[in-house]
PDB file of C-alpha atoms and ligand atoms in Angstrom:
ATOM      1  CA  MET P   1      -0.056  -0.277  -0.194  1.00 63.00           C
ATOM      2  CA  SER P   2       1.057   3.052  -1.026  1.00 85.00           C
ATOM      3  CA  ILE P   3       1.972   6.040   1.577  1.00 92.00           C
ATOM      4  CA  ASP P   4      -0.290   9.506   1.343  1.00 94.00           C
ATOM      5  CA  LYS P   5       2.550  12.385   1.424  1.00 96.00           C
ATOM      6  CA  ASN P   6       0.088  14.285   2.288  1.00 96.00           C
ATOM      7  CA  ALA P   7      -1.401  12.809   5.815  1.00 97.00           C
ATOM      8  CA  PRO P   8      -0.188  13.860   9.471  1.00 98.00           C
ATOM      9  CA  ILE P   9       2.469  12.553  11.480  1.00 98.00           C
ATOM     10  CA  GLY P  10       1.401  10.940  13.767  1.00 98.00           C
ATOM     11  CA  VAL P  11       3.717  12.011  17.712  1.00 98.00           C
ATOM     12  CA  PHE P  12       3.192  10.884  20.891  1.00 98.00           C
ATOM     13  CA  ASP P  13       4.615  11.138  24.842  1.00 96.00           C
ATOM     14  CA  SER P  14       3.349   9.731  28.161  1.00 95.00           C
ATOM     15  CA  GLY P  15       2.348  13.205  28.814  1.00 91.00           C
ATOM     16  CA  LEU P  16       3.169  16.634  27.355  1.00 88.00           C
ATOM     17  CA  GLY P  17       6.670  16.170  26.880  1.00 88.00           C
ATOM     18  CA  GLY P  18       6.387  15.451  23.233  1.00 93.00           C
ATOM     19  CA  LEU P  19       5.715  18.342  22.707  1.00 91.00           C
ATOM     20  CA  THR P  20       9.303  19.515  22.964  1.00 88.00           C
ATOM     21  CA  ALA P  21       9.302  17.401  19.785  1.00 93.00           C
ATOM     22  CA  VAL P  22       6.439  19.032  17.628  1.00 93.00           C
ATOM     23  CA  ARG P  23       8.025  22.200  18.091  1.00 90.00           C
ATOM     24  CA  GLU P  24      10.947  21.198  16.542  1.00 92.00           C
ATOM     25  CA  LEU P  25       9.111  19.641  13.788  1.00 95.00           C
ATOM     26  CA  ARG P  26       7.037  22.539  13.114  1.00 92.00           C
ATOM     27  CA  ARG P  27      10.215  24.688  13.453  1.00 92.00           C
ATOM     28  CA  LEU P  28      11.899  22.359  10.877  1.00 95.00           C
ATOM     29  CA  LEU P  29       8.968  21.059   8.244  1.00 96.00           C
ATOM     30  CA  PRO P  30       6.060  23.934   8.288  1.00 94.00           C
ATOM     31  CA  HIS P  31       3.989  22.864   5.769  1.00 96.00           C
ATOM     32  CA  GLU P  32       3.221  19.273   7.386  1.00 97.00           C
ATOM     33  CA  ASP P  33       0.510  18.252   9.465  1.00 96.00           C
ATOM     34  CA  ILE P  34       0.468  16.734  13.072  1.00 96.00           C
ATOM     35  CA  VAL P  35      -1.333  14.206  15.379  1.00 97.00           C
ATOM     36  CA  TYR P  36      -0.269  14.862  18.633  1.00 96.00           C
ATOM     37  CA  PHE P  37      -1.680  12.229  21.410  1.00 97.00           C
ATOM     38  CA  GLY P  38      -0.632  13.249  25.338  1.00 95.00           C
ATOM     39  CA  ASP P  39      -1.862  10.141  27.554  1.00 96.00           C
ATOM     40  CA  THR P  40      -2.306  12.836  30.582  1.00 93.00           C
ATOM     41  CA  GLY P  41      -4.525  10.741  31.900  1.00 94.00           C
ATOM     42  CA  ARG P  42      -1.820   7.997  32.741  1.00 94.00           C
ATOM     43  CA  VAL P  43       0.846   9.511  32.810  1.00 92.00           C
ATOM     44  CA  PRO P  44       4.412   9.038  33.916  1.00 93.00           C
ATOM     45  CA  TYR P  45       5.154   6.147  32.559  1.00 96.00           C
ATOM     46  CA  GLY P  46       8.706   6.259  33.378  1.00 95.00           C
ATOM     47  CA  THR P  47       8.001   4.543  37.115  1.00 94.00           C
ATOM     48  CA  ARG P  48       5.698   1.881  35.780  1.00 96.00           C
ATOM     49  CA  GLY P  49       6.338  -2.059  35.315  1.00 97.00           C
ATOM     50  CA  VAL P  50       8.154  -2.902  30.864  1.00 97.00           C
ATOM     51  CA  GLU P  51       4.615  -5.014  30.380  1.00 97.00           C
ATOM     52  CA  THR P  52       2.351  -1.209  31.489  1.00 97.00           C
ATOM     53  CA  ILE P  53       4.741   0.455  29.329  1.00 97.00           C
ATOM     54  CA  ILE P  54       4.443  -1.649  25.834  1.00 97.00           C
ATOM     55  CA  LYS P  55       0.516  -1.749  26.342  1.00 97.00           C
ATOM     56  CA  TYR P  56       0.688   1.970  26.914  1.00 97.00           C
ATOM     57  CA  GLY P  57       2.679   2.856  24.168  1.00 97.00           C
ATOM     58  CA  ARG P  58       1.274  -0.036  21.497  1.00 97.00           C
ATOM     59  CA  GLN P  59      -2.723   2.162  22.578  1.00 97.00           C
ATOM     60  CA  ASP P  60      -1.245   5.184  21.838  1.00 98.00           C
ATOM     61  CA  VAL P  61       0.850   3.692  18.272  1.00 98.00           C
ATOM     62  CA  ALA P  62      -2.515   2.215  17.462  1.00 97.00           C
ATOM     63  CA  PHE P  63      -5.006   5.530  18.002  1.00 98.00           C
ATOM     64  CA  LEU P  64      -2.255   7.509  15.707  1.00 98.00           C
ATOM     65  CA  LEU P  65      -2.585   4.984  13.103  1.00 97.00           C
ATOM     66  CA  SER P  66      -6.040   5.183  12.827  1.00 97.00           C
ATOM     67  CA  LYS P  67      -5.048   9.059  12.151  1.00 97.00           C
ATOM     68  CA  ASN P  68      -3.815   7.362   9.267  1.00 97.00           C
ATOM     69  CA  VAL P  69      -1.169   9.305   9.622  1.00 98.00           C
ATOM     70  CA  LYS P  70       2.626   8.449   7.595  1.00 98.00           C
ATOM     71  CA  TYR P  71       5.025   8.224   9.624  1.00 98.00           C
ATOM     72  CA  ILE P  72       5.491   7.860  13.992  1.00 98.00           C
ATOM     73  CA  MET P  73       7.580   9.759  15.953  1.00 98.00           C
ATOM     74  CA  ALA P  74       7.345   8.013  20.232  1.00 98.00           C
ATOM     75  CA  ALA P  75       8.721  11.245  21.177  1.00 97.00           C
ATOM     76  CA  CYS P  76       9.238   9.524  24.737  1.00 97.00           C
ATOM     77  CA  GLY P  77      12.141   8.257  25.737  1.00 97.00           C
ATOM     78  CA  THR P  78      10.239   5.856  27.960  1.00 97.00           C
ATOM     79  CA  VAL P  79       8.301   3.773  25.293  1.00 98.00           C
ATOM     80  CA  SER P  80      11.588   4.476  22.649  1.00 97.00           C
ATOM     81  CA  SER P  81      13.568   2.272  25.448  1.00 98.00           C
ATOM     82  CA  THR P  82      10.902  -0.306  25.812  1.00 98.00           C
ATOM     83  CA  LEU P  83       8.140  -0.795  22.318  1.00 97.00           C
ATOM     84  CA  PRO P  84      10.488  -4.293  20.969  1.00 96.00           C
ATOM     85  CA  LYS P  85      11.608  -3.889  16.921  1.00 94.00           C
ATOM     86  CA  SER P  86       9.410  -7.060  16.578  1.00 94.00           C
ATOM     87  CA  CYS P  87       6.601  -4.467  17.458  1.00 94.00           C
ATOM     88  CA  THR P  88       7.231  -1.536  15.953  1.00 96.00           C
ATOM     89  CA  ASP P  89       9.103  -3.355  12.626  1.00 95.00           C
ATOM     90  CA  ALA P  90       5.495  -4.759  12.688  1.00 93.00           C
ATOM     91  CA  LEU P  91       3.752  -1.265  11.891  1.00 96.00           C
ATOM     92  CA  PRO P  92       2.376  -0.226   7.862  1.00 96.00           C
ATOM     93  CA  VAL P  93       3.972   3.078   8.728  1.00 97.00           C
ATOM     94  CA  THR P  94       8.029   3.804   9.696  1.00 97.00           C
ATOM     95  CA  TYR P  95       8.286   4.258  13.442  1.00 98.00           C
ATOM     96  CA  THR P  96      11.169   6.001  14.963  1.00 97.00           C
ATOM     97  CA  GLY P  97      11.477   6.278  18.814  1.00 97.00           C
ATOM     98  CA  VAL P  98      14.282   9.403  20.685  1.00 97.00           C
ATOM     99  CA  VAL P  99      17.528   7.373  21.447  1.00 98.00           C
ATOM    100  CA  GLN P 100      19.223   6.506  18.808  1.00 98.00           C
ATOM    101  CA  SER P 101      19.345  10.287  17.521  1.00 97.00           C
ATOM    102  CA  ALA P 102      19.968  11.524  20.224  1.00 98.00           C
ATOM    103  CA  ALA P 103      22.982   8.463  20.598  1.00 98.00           C
ATOM    104  CA  ALA P 104      24.257   9.675  17.561  1.00 98.00           C
ATOM    105  CA  ALA P 105      24.204  13.615  18.674  1.00 98.00           C
ATOM    106  CA  ALA P 106      25.792  12.883  21.774  1.00 98.00           C
ATOM    107  CA  VAL P 107      28.512  10.532  20.313  1.00 98.00           C
ATOM    108  CA  SER P 108      29.458  13.591  17.352  1.00 98.00           C
ATOM    109  CA  ALA P 109      29.629  15.968  20.355  1.00 98.00           C
ATOM    110  CA  THR P 110      31.881  14.483  23.053  1.00 98.00           C
ATOM    111  CA  GLY P 111      35.603  15.035  22.742  1.00 98.00           C
ATOM    112  CA  THR P 112      36.759  13.378  25.389  1.00 98.00           C
ATOM    113  CA  GLY P 113      34.115  10.245  25.157  1.00 98.00           C
ATOM    114  CA  LYS P 114      32.306  10.372  28.583  1.00 98.00           C
ATOM    115  CA  ILE P 115      28.626  10.663  28.366  1.00 98.00           C
ATOM    116  CA  GLY P 116      25.687  11.239  30.555  1.00 98.00           C
ATOM    117  CA  VAL P 117      22.425  10.262  30.079  1.00 98.00           C
ATOM    118  CA  ILE P 118      19.579  10.774  32.236  1.00 98.00           C
ATOM    119  CA  GLY P 119      16.027   9.071  32.201  1.00 98.00           C
ATOM    120  CA  THR P 120      12.863   8.069  33.496  1.00 97.00           C
ATOM    121  CA  PRO P 121      13.524   4.847  35.608  1.00 97.00           C
ATOM    122  CA  ALA P 122      12.283   2.532  32.883  1.00 98.00           C
ATOM    123  CA  THR P 123      14.497   4.091  30.324  1.00 98.00           C
ATOM    124  CA  VAL P 124      17.964   4.130  32.275  1.00 98.00           C
ATOM    125  CA  ASN P 125      16.893   0.133  33.872  1.00 98.00           C
ATOM    126  CA  SER P 126      16.509  -0.787  30.159  1.00 98.00           C
ATOM    127  CA  GLU P 127      20.003   0.763  29.224  1.00 98.00           C
ATOM    128  CA  SER P 128      18.688   2.008  25.569  1.00 98.00           C
ATOM    129  CA  TYR P 129      20.931   4.708  25.199  1.00 98.00           C
ATOM    130  CA  ASN P 130      24.326   3.002  27.101  1.00 98.00           C
ATOM    131  CA  LYS P 131      24.316   0.875  23.745  1.00 98.00           C
ATOM    132  CA  ALA P 132      23.263   3.217  21.319  1.00 98.00           C
ATOM    133  CA  ILE P 133      25.859   5.064  22.592  1.00 98.00           C
ATOM    134  CA  LYS P 134      28.390   1.862  22.439  1.00 98.00           C
ATOM    135  CA  ALA P 135      27.171   0.611  19.404  1.00 98.00           C
ATOM    136  CA  LEU P 136      28.830   4.544  17.724  1.00 98.00           C
ATOM    137  CA  LEU P 137      31.156   4.594  20.510  1.00 98.00           C
ATOM    138  CA  PRO P 138      32.488   1.353  21.419  1.00 98.00           C
ATOM    139  CA  SER P 139      35.662   2.847  24.589  1.00 98.00           C
ATOM    140  CA  ALA P 140      32.361   5.867  25.910  1.00 98.00           C
ATOM    141  CA  VAL P 141      32.295   6.123  29.439  1.00 98.00           C
ATOM    142  CA  ILE P 142      28.725   6.142  30.417  1.00 98.00           C
ATOM    143  CA  THR P 143      26.825   7.325  33.625  1.00 98.00           C
ATOM    144  CA  ALA P 144      23.602   7.329  33.912  1.00 98.00           C
ATOM    145  CA  ASN P 145      21.305   8.217  36.828  1.00 98.00           C
ATOM    146  CA  LYS P 146      17.036   8.036  37.056  1.00 98.00           C
ATOM    147  CA  CYS P 147      15.322  11.598  37.342  1.00 98.00           C
ATOM    148  CA  PRO P 148      12.016  10.494  38.663  1.00 95.00           C
ATOM    149  CA  LEU P 149      10.819  13.396  39.619  1.00 96.00           C
ATOM    150  CA  PHE P 150      11.567  15.792  36.624  1.00 96.00           C
ATOM    151  CA  VAL P 151       8.014  14.139  35.114  1.00 92.00           C
ATOM    152  CA  PRO P 152       5.801  15.211  37.693  1.00 91.00           C
ATOM    153  CA  LEU P 153       7.794  18.304  38.543  1.00 94.00           C
ATOM    154  CA  VAL P 154       7.348  19.656  35.017  1.00 90.00           C
ATOM    155  CA  GLU P 155       4.030  18.412  34.560  1.00 83.00           C
ATOM    156  CA  ASN P 156       2.438  20.415  37.154  1.00 86.00           C
ATOM    157  CA  GLY P 157       4.417  24.018  35.658  1.00 87.00           C
ATOM    158  CA  TYR P 158       7.839  23.913  38.003  1.00 93.00           C
ATOM    159  CA  PHE P 159       9.888  24.572  35.501  1.00 91.00           C
ATOM    160  CA  ASP P 160      10.868  27.870  35.257  1.00 92.00           C
ATOM    161  CA  GLU P 161      14.721  28.938  35.727  1.00 93.00           C
ATOM    162  CA  GLU P 162      14.007  30.594  38.852  1.00 95.00           C
ATOM    163  CA  ASN P 163      12.014  27.365  40.650  1.00 97.00           C
ATOM    164  CA  LYS P 164      14.146  26.169  43.744  1.00 97.00           C
ATOM    165  CA  VAL P 165      12.412  22.794  43.746  1.00 98.00           C
ATOM    166  CA  THR P 166      13.289  21.614  40.814  1.00 98.00           C
ATOM    167  CA  HIS P 167      16.887  23.453  41.109  1.00 98.00           C
ATOM    168  CA  LEU P 168      17.436  21.556  44.483  1.00 98.00           C
ATOM    169  CA  VAL P 169      16.178  17.662  42.842  1.00 98.00           C
ATOM    170  CA  ALA P 170      18.141  18.863  39.500  1.00 98.00           C
ATOM    171  CA  GLU P 171      21.477  18.907  41.796  1.00 98.00           C
ATOM    172  CA  ASP P 172      20.888  15.816  43.890  1.00 98.00           C
ATOM    173  CA  TYR P 173      19.989  13.554  40.973  1.00 98.00           C
ATOM    174  CA  LEU P 174      22.845  15.340  38.636  1.00 98.00           C
ATOM    175  CA  ALA P 175      25.996  15.398  41.340  1.00 98.00           C
ATOM    176  CA  PRO P 176      27.016  11.704  40.540  1.00 98.00           C
ATOM    177  CA  ILE P 177      26.741  12.685  36.446  1.00 98.00           C
ATOM    178  CA  LYS P 178      28.879  16.012  37.199  1.00 98.00           C
ATOM    179  CA  ALA P 179      31.849  13.515  39.639  1.00 98.00           C
ATOM    180  CA  ALA P 180      31.812  11.437  36.584  1.00 98.00           C
ATOM    181  CA  GLY P 181      33.639  14.423  34.371  1.00 98.00           C
ATOM    182  CA  VAL P 182      30.851  13.831  31.635  1.00 98.00           C
ATOM    183  CA  ASP P 183      31.448  16.468  28.808  1.00 98.00           C
ATOM    184  CA  THR P 184      27.966  15.803  26.861  1.00 98.00           C
ATOM    185  CA  LEU P 185      24.585  14.704  28.627  1.00 98.00           C
ATOM    186  CA  ILE P 186      22.215  13.283  26.993  1.00 98.00           C
ATOM    187  CA  LEU P 187      18.545  14.657  28.517  1.00 98.00           C
ATOM    188  CA  GLY P 188      16.555  11.265  27.588  1.00 97.00           C
ATOM    189  CA  CYS P 189      13.373  12.006  28.479  1.00 96.00           C
ATOM    190  CA  THR P 190      10.979  14.814  26.394  1.00 93.00           C
ATOM    191  CA  HIS P 191      10.246  16.390  29.661  1.00 93.00           C
ATOM    192  CA  TYR P 192      13.886  17.550  30.483  1.00 96.00           C
ATOM    193  CA  PRO P 193      14.615  20.275  27.906  1.00 94.00           C
ATOM    194  CA  LEU P 194      11.993  22.147  29.701  1.00 92.00           C
ATOM    195  CA  ILE P 195      14.231  22.948  32.590  1.00 96.00           C
ATOM    196  CA  LYS P 196      17.324  23.092  30.461  1.00 97.00           C
ATOM    197  CA  PRO P 197      17.928  26.222  31.681  1.00 97.00           C
ATOM    198  CA  ILE P 198      18.242  24.678  35.647  1.00 98.00           C
ATOM    199  CA  ILE P 199      20.560  21.547  34.297  1.00 98.00           C
ATOM    200  CA  ALA P 200      23.062  23.631  32.504  1.00 98.00           C
ATOM    201  CA  ASP P 201      23.393  25.850  35.127  1.00 98.00           C
ATOM    202  CA  ILE P 202      24.480  23.141  37.403  1.00 98.00           C
ATOM    203  CA  MET P 203      26.094  21.224  34.615  1.00 98.00           C
ATOM    204  CA  GLY P 204      27.779  24.178  33.448  1.00 98.00           C
ATOM    205  CA  SER P 205      29.039  25.505  29.930  1.00 96.00           C
ATOM    206  CA  GLY P 206      31.816  23.186  29.332  1.00 96.00           C
ATOM    207  CA  VAL P 207      28.913  20.401  28.779  1.00 98.00           C
ATOM    208  CA  ALA P 208      26.983  20.127  25.487  1.00 98.00           C
ATOM    209  CA  LEU P 209      23.386  19.065  26.703  1.00 98.00           C
ATOM    210  CA  ILE P 210      21.609  16.695  23.987  1.00 98.00           C
ATOM    211  CA  ASP P 211      17.403  17.460  23.125  1.00 97.00           C
ATOM    212  CA  PRO P 212      16.316  14.373  22.140  1.00 96.00           C
ATOM    213  CA  GLY P 213      12.913  15.745  20.368  1.00 94.00           C
ATOM    214  CA  TYR P 214      15.215  18.040  18.169  1.00 95.00           C
ATOM    215  CA  GLU P 215      17.207  15.215  17.201  1.00 96.00           C
ATOM    216  CA  THR P 216      14.873  13.604  16.628  1.00 96.00           C
ATOM    217  CA  ALA P 217      12.897  16.195  14.543  1.00 96.00           C
ATOM    218  CA  LYS P 218      15.900  16.644  12.466  1.00 96.00           C
ATOM    219  CA  SER P 219      16.057  13.258  11.436  1.00 96.00           C
ATOM    220  CA  ALA P 220      12.442  12.725  10.469  1.00 97.00           C
ATOM    221  CA  LYS P 221      12.939  15.573   8.350  1.00 97.00           C
ATOM    222  CA  GLU P 222      15.908  13.250   6.193  1.00 97.00           C
ATOM    223  CA  TYR P 223      13.918  10.256   6.787  1.00 97.00           C
ATOM    224  CA  LEU P 224      10.856  12.084   5.155  1.00 97.00           C
ATOM    225  CA  ALA P 225      12.510  13.491   2.518  1.00 97.00           C
ATOM    226  CA  VAL P 226      14.589  10.290   0.885  1.00 97.00           C
ATOM    227  CA  ALA P 227      11.577   7.968   1.211  1.00 97.00           C
ATOM    228  CA  ASP P 228       9.461  11.221  -1.159  1.00 97.00           C
ATOM    229  CA  LEU P 229       6.779  11.942   1.849  1.00 97.00           C
ATOM    230  CA  LEU P 230       7.495  15.243   2.888  1.00 97.00           C
ATOM    231  CA  LYS P 231       4.463  17.640   2.127  1.00 95.00           C
ATOM    232  CA  SER P 232       5.866  20.384  -0.005  1.00 85.00           C
ATOM    233  CA  SER P 233       3.275  22.814   0.609  1.00 89.00           C
ATOM    234  CA  GLY P 234      -0.180  24.472   2.575  1.00 90.00           C
ATOM    235  CA  ASN P 235       0.801  25.886   5.591  1.00 90.00           C
ATOM    236  CA  GLY P 236       0.668  22.599   8.792  1.00 92.00           C
ATOM    237  CA  GLU P 237      -2.197  22.211  10.963  1.00 91.00           C
ATOM    238  CA  ALA P 238      -1.648  20.749  14.251  1.00 91.00           C
ATOM    239  CA  SER P 239      -4.385  18.475  16.487  1.00 93.00           C
ATOM    240  CA  TYR P 240      -4.372  17.906  19.401  1.00 94.00           C
ATOM    241  CA  TYR P 241      -6.042  14.652  22.178  1.00 96.00           C
ATOM    242  CA  VAL P 242      -5.450  14.145  25.850  1.00 95.00           C
ATOM    243  CA  SER P 243      -6.609  11.538  27.607  1.00 96.00           C
ATOM    244  CA  ASP P 244      -6.984  13.042  30.407  1.00 93.00           C
ATOM    245  CA  SER P 245      -8.671  17.205  30.436  1.00 89.00           C
ATOM    246  CA  THR P 246      -7.855  19.620  28.213  1.00 89.00           C
ATOM    247  CA  GLU P 247      -7.948  22.262  30.624  1.00 84.00           C
ATOM    248  CA  SER P 248      -4.315  21.415  32.456  1.00 78.00           C
ATOM    249  CA  PHE P 249      -3.067  20.971  28.796  1.00 82.00           C
ATOM    250  CA  GLU P 250      -3.733  24.267  27.501  1.00 79.00           C
ATOM    251  CA  GLN P 251      -3.048  25.896  30.513  1.00 76.00           C
ATOM    252  CA  LEU P 252       0.950  24.244  29.406  1.00 78.00           C
ATOM    253  CA  SER P 253       1.295  23.620  25.774  1.00 81.00           C
ATOM    254  CA  ASN P 254       1.823  26.914  25.339  1.00 77.00           C
ATOM    255  CA  TRP P 255       5.294  26.330  27.487  1.00 76.00           C
ATOM    256  CA  PHE P 256       6.314  23.442  25.515  1.00 77.00           C
ATOM    257  CA  LEU P 257       5.463  24.267  22.112  1.00 79.00           C
ATOM    258  CA  GLY P 258       7.187  27.743  22.383  1.00 73.00           C
ATOM    259  CA  GLU P 259       5.528  30.008  20.076  1.00 62.00           C
ATOM    260  CA  TYR P 260       3.587  27.816  18.669  1.00 52.00           C
ATOM    261  CA  ALA P 261      -0.224  27.243  20.815  1.00 61.00           C
ATOM    262  CA  GLY P 262      -2.422  26.548  17.640  1.00 61.00           C
ATOM    263  CA  GLY P 263      -4.424  23.488  17.129  1.00 66.00           C
ATOM    264  CA  ASN P 264      -7.323  22.051  18.375  1.00 82.00           C
ATOM    265  CA  VAL P 265      -7.152  19.930  21.412  1.00 90.00           C
ATOM    266  CA  THR P 266      -9.586  16.780  21.695  1.00 93.00           C
ATOM    267  CA  GLN P 267     -10.271  14.278  24.777  1.00 95.00           C
ATOM    268  CA  ILE P 268     -10.872  10.897  24.173  1.00 94.00           C
ATOM    269  CA  SER P 269      -9.456   8.458  25.664  1.00 92.00           C
ATOM    270  CA  VAL P 270      -7.317   4.879  24.170  1.00 93.00           C
ATOM    271  CA  ASP P 271      -7.702   2.142  26.327  1.00 89.00           C
ATOM    272  CA  ASN P 272      -9.596   0.252  23.611  1.00 86.00           C
ATOM    273  CA  TYR P 273      -7.473   0.469  21.117  1.00 89.00           C
ATOM    274  CA  GLU P 274      -4.426  -2.594  20.097  1.00 79.00           C
ATOM    275  CA  VAL P 275      -2.637  -3.223  17.533  1.00 70.00           C
TER     276      VAL P 275
HETATM  277  N1  LIG Z 301       8.518  12.061  27.661  1.00 91.62           N
HETATM  278  C1  LIG Z 301       8.183  10.987  28.390  1.00 91.62           C
HETATM  279  C2  LIG Z 301       9.470  10.200  28.135  1.00 91.62           C
HETATM  280  O1  LIG Z 301      10.751  10.882  27.426  1.00 91.62           O
HETATM  281  C3  LIG Z 301       7.893  10.829  29.997  1.00 91.62           C
HETATM  282  C4  LIG Z 301       8.119   9.784  30.703  1.00 91.62           C
HETATM  283  C5  LIG Z 301       7.007   9.390  31.909  1.00 91.62           C
HETATM  284  O2  LIG Z 301       5.734   9.628  30.972  1.00 91.62           O
HETATM  285  O3  LIG Z 301       7.407   9.236  32.391  1.00 91.62           O
HETATM  286  O4  LIG Z 301      10.494   9.547  28.788  1.00 91.62           O
END
């Protein structure tokens, strides 16, 4: 079956963090329509068991497929680290997670080979970033740490640069990474770019911070161009779907999306979707 190049790109996350990837997609691909699903009713995923994350990830993908998307981006470090290849390879459209592009960017950025990774417990336990980095740079020395409080802090709006609570939590989580003397740090969860100024302040200017949403949006553009799936005209429109009330989405989406806050938001349930 041929894929319609005018079909939308599908993007999903457990919550609002994936909007940091949407922001980059809209900047890089202004003609593209985007369907975004944020599972705000079930966020966070990253502190759950593997089976639950796989079930949720499959339902998220199935929902996007029901919207006839031409390409799916799991803008979620947790799902990207957990959904098995056997599941994603069987999909009728190309699926990408955020791990591969972020690992490649980290390998390009590092001078010393000392790379830090922060992510949700599920992401860090999976060692997905470690494996992807090692495949590209076997001599890399990786220091990873789980940051379970970052997602709820961000989802509740605690991402202001001056926020003392988030700063204190970040100092604690980043201490072992700083002690390891990394020159590059992967923000291995799409929520974390929202607190990038705080992380940058703690890590110092000598450490390159890698944003997986940004890196994956760049890779998506390259992939769609090579596959001849780019929509070449018109103003791209975005439709947003969330599984909890649309109220908090409207309040927070401005922050996640940067300047762009257009589009419609609809509440839906994906419980009955299955691929
Ligand atoms: N943005 C998701 C990620 O990248 C959030 C994880 C969560 O829901 O815990 O991992």
